[in-house]
Short mmCIF file of C-alpha atoms in Angstrom, two decimals:
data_model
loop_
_atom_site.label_atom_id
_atom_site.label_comp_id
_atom_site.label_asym_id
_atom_site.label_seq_id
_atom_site.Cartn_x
_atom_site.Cartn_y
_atom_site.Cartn_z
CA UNK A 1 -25.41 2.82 39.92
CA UNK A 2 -21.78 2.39 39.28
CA UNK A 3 -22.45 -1.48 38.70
CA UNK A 4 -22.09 -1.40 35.14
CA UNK A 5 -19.75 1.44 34.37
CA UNK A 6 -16.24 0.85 32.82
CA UNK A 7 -13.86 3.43 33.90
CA UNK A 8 -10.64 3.35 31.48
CA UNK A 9 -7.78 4.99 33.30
CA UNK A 10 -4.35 6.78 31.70
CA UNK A 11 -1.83 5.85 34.00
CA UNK A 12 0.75 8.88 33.87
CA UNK A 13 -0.41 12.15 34.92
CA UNK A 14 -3.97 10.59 36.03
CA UNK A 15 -2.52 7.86 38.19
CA UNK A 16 0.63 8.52 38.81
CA UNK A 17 2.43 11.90 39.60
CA UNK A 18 5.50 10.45 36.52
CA UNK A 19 4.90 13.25 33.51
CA UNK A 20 8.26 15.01 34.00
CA UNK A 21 10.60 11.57 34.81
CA UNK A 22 8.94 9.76 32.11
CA UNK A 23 9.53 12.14 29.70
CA UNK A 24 13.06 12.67 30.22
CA UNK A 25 13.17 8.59 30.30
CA UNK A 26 12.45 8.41 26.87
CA UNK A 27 14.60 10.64 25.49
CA UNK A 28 17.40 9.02 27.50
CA UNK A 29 16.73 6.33 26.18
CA UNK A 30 16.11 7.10 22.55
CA UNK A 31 19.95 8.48 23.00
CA UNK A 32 20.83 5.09 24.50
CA UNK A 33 19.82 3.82 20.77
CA UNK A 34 22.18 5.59 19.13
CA UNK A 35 19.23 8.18 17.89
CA UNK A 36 20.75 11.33 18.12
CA UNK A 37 18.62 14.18 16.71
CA UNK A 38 15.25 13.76 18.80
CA UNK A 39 12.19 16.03 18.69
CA UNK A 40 11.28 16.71 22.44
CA UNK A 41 8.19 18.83 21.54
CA UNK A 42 6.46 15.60 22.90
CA UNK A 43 3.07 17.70 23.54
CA UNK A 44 2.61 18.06 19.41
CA UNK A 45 3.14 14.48 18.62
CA UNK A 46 0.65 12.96 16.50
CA UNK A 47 0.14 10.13 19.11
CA UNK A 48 1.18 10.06 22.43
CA UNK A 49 2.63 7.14 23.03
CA UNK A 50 6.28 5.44 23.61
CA UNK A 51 6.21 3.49 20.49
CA UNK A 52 5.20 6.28 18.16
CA UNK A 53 8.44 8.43 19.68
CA UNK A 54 10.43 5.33 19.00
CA UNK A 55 9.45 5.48 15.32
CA UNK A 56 9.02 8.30 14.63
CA UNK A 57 12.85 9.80 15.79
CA UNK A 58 13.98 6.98 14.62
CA UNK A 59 12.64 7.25 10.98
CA UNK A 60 13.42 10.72 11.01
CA UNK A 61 17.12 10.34 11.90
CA UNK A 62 17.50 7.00 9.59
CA UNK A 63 15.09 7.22 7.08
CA UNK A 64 14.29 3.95 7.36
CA UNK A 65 12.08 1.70 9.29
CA UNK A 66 12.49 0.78 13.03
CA UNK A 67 13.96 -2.97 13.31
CA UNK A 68 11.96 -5.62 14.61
CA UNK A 69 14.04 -5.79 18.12
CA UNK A 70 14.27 -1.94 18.60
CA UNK A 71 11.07 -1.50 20.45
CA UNK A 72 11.30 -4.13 23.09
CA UNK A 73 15.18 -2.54 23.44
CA UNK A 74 13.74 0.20 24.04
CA UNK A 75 11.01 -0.76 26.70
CA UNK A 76 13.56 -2.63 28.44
CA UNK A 77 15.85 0.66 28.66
CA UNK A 78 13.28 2.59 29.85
CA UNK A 79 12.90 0.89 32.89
CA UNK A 80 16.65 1.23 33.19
CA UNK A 81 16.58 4.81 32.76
CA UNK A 82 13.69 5.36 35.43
CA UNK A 83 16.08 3.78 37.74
CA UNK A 84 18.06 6.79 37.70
CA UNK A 85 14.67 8.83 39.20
CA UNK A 86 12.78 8.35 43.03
CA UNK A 87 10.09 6.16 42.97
CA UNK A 88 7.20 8.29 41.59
CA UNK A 89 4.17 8.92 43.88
CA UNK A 90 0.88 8.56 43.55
CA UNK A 91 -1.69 11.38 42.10
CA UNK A 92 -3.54 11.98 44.99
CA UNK A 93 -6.66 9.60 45.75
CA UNK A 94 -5.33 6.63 43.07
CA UNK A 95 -5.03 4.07 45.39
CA UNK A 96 -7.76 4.82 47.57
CA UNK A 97 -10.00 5.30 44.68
CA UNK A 98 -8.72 2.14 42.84
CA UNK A 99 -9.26 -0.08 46.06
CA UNK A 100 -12.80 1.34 46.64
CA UNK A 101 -13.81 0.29 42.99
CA UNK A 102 -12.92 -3.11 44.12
CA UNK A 103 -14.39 -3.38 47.32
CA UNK A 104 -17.77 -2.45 45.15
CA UNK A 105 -17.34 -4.20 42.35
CA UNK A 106 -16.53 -1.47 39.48
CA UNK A 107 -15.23 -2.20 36.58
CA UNK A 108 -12.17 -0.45 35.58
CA UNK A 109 -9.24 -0.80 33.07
CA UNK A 110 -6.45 0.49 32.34
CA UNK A 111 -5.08 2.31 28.66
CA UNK A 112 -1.53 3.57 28.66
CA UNK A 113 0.60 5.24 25.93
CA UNK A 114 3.66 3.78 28.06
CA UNK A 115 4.96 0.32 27.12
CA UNK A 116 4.04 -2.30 29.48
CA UNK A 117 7.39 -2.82 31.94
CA UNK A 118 7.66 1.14 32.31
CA UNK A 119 3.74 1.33 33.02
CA UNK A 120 3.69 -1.91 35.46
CA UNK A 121 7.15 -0.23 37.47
CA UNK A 122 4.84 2.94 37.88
CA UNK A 123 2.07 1.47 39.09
CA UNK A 124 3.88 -0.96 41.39
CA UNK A 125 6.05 1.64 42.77
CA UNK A 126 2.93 3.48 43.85
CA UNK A 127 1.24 0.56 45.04
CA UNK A 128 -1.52 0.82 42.86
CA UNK A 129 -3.12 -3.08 42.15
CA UNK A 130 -3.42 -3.83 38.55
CA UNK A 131 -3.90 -7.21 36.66
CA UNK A 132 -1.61 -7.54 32.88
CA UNK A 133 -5.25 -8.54 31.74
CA UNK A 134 -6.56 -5.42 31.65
CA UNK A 135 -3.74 -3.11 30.71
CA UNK A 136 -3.38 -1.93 27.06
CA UNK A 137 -0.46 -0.14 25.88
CA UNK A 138 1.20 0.98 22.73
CA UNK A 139 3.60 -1.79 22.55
CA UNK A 140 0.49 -3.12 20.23
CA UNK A 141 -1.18 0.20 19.18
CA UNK A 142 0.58 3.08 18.48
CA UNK A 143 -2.55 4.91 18.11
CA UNK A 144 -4.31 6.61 21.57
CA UNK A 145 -7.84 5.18 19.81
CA UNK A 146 -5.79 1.81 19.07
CA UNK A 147 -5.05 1.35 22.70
CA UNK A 148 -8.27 2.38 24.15
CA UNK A 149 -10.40 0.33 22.07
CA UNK A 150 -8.39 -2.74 23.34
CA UNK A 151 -8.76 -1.74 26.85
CA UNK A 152 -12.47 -1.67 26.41
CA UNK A 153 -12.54 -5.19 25.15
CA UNK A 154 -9.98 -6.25 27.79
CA UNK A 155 -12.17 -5.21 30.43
CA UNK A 156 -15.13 -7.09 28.54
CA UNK A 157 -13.23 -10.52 28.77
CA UNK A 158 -12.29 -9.95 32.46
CA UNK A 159 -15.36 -9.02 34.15
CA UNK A 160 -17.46 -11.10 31.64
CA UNK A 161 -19.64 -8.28 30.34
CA UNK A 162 -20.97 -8.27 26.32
CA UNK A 163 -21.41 -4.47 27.22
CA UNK A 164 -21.33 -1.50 29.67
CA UNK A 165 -24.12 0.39 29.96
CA UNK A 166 -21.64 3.46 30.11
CA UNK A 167 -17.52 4.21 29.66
CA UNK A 168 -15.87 6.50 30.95
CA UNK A 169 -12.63 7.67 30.68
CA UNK A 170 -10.45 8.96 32.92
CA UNK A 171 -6.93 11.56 32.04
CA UNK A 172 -4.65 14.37 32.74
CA UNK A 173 -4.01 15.29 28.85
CA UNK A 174 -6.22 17.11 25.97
CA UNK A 175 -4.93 13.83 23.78
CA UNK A 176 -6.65 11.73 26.36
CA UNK A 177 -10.20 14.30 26.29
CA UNK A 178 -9.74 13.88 22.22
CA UNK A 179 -9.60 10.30 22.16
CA UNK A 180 -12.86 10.01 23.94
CA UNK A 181 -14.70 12.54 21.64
CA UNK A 182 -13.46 10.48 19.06
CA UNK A 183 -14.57 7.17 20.96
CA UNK A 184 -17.84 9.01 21.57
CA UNK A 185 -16.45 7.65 25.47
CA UNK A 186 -17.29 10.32 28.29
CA UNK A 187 -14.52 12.17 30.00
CA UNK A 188 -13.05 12.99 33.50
CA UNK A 189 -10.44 15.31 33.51
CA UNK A 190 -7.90 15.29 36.59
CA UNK A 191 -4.79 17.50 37.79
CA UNK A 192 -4.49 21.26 37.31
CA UNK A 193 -1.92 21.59 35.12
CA UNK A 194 -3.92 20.74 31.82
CA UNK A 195 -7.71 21.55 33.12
CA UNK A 196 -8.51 25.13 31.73
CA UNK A 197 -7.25 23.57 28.22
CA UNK A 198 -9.42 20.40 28.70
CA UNK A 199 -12.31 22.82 29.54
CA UNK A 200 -11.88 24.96 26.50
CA UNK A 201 -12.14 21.71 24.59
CA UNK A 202 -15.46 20.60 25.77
CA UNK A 203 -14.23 18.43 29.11
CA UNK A 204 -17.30 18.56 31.14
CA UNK A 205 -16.13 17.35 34.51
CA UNK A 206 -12.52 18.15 35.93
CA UNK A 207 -11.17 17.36 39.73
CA UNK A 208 -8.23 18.15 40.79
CA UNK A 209 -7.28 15.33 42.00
CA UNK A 210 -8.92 10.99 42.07
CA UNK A 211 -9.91 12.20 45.91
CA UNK A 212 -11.99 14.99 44.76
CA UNK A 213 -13.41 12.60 42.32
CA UNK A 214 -13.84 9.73 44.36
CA UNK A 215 -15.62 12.01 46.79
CA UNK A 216 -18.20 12.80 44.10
CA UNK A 217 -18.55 9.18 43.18
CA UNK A 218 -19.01 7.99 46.87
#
């Protein structure tokens, strides 16, 4: 049944339990860059993702465009500045869920608004297996959409598959229930913190965690 599914997952929030460190990563390390005046409403962002803050603060503090070098600068910083933090843990379930798709075969990918070092630190510090193949990030889409789409044809190249008969994809965030509405991708929802939001939106399934979820997949 699950044979030819594609499950997309967000990594912070839905994998790993990072929201709060992460967020005060990146506006460490916009600071590192010498931008000073940064909006830290994160939440209302048009997109998301680390390389829309990176432009967007910097554009608004500079007026003028982001040099070529400043992004990987800033992806490099970032894993300096989560340095300063724990390890982060694991939402509960992630690896158990992510080693079970294995063990059966299911196809799953990965779609990130972090930049690839800071998303490949979390998911190694919580021992979660992942392959560079199938990870998309905003280091080459600074749209949600952007990123997603080029999971989906990641995932096509890796398992060999022209299509799935179904996608589904799997995050903490209304931005991440949008994106799939917009995709016309369905939607899990997972964590507490966001779920009566994601259900006033139209988010038909919601767990509170990947065990719950795994438990109704298995």
């Amino acid at each position: 049944m699950l044979k030819n599914k594609l499950f997309i997952f967000d990594i912070d929030g839905t994998l790993t339990d990072s929201v709060p460190m992460y967020l005060i990563s990146v506006t460490k390390s916009l600071q590192a860059l010498g931008i000073k005046d940064i909006d830290t409403d994160y939440n209302n962002y048009k997109h998301h993702t680390d390389s829309y803050a990176l432009r967007y603060n910097y554009e608004r503090n500079f007026q003028n465009n982001i040099p070529d070098h400043l992004l990987e600068d800033f992806e490099t910083d970032l894993v300096r500045q989560m340095g300063e933090f724990d390890p982060v843990q694991e939402i509960r379930g992630a690896k158990s869920l992510l080693d079970t798709f294995r063990t059966h075969q299911v196809s799953f990918c990965f779609a990130t608004g972090a930049l690839p070092k800071p998303a490949i630190l979390k998911l190694e510090q919580c021992d979660l297996w992942y392959d560079k193949k199938i990870l998309a990030t905003s280091k080459t889409h600074e749209s949600r959409e952007g990123f997603v789409l080029d999971a989906i044809e990641r995932a096509k190249s890796f398992y060999n598959k022209d299509q799935f008969d179904q996608i589904v994809s799997i995050g903490d965030g209304v931005w991440d229930l949008k994106t799939a509405q917009n995709l016309s991708l369905d939607f899990v929802g997972i964590g507490e913190r966001n779920r009566k939001e994601l259900l006033e939106n139209g988010a038909k399934h919601c767990f509170d965690n990947l065990l719950a979820f795994k438990e109704h997949l298995f």
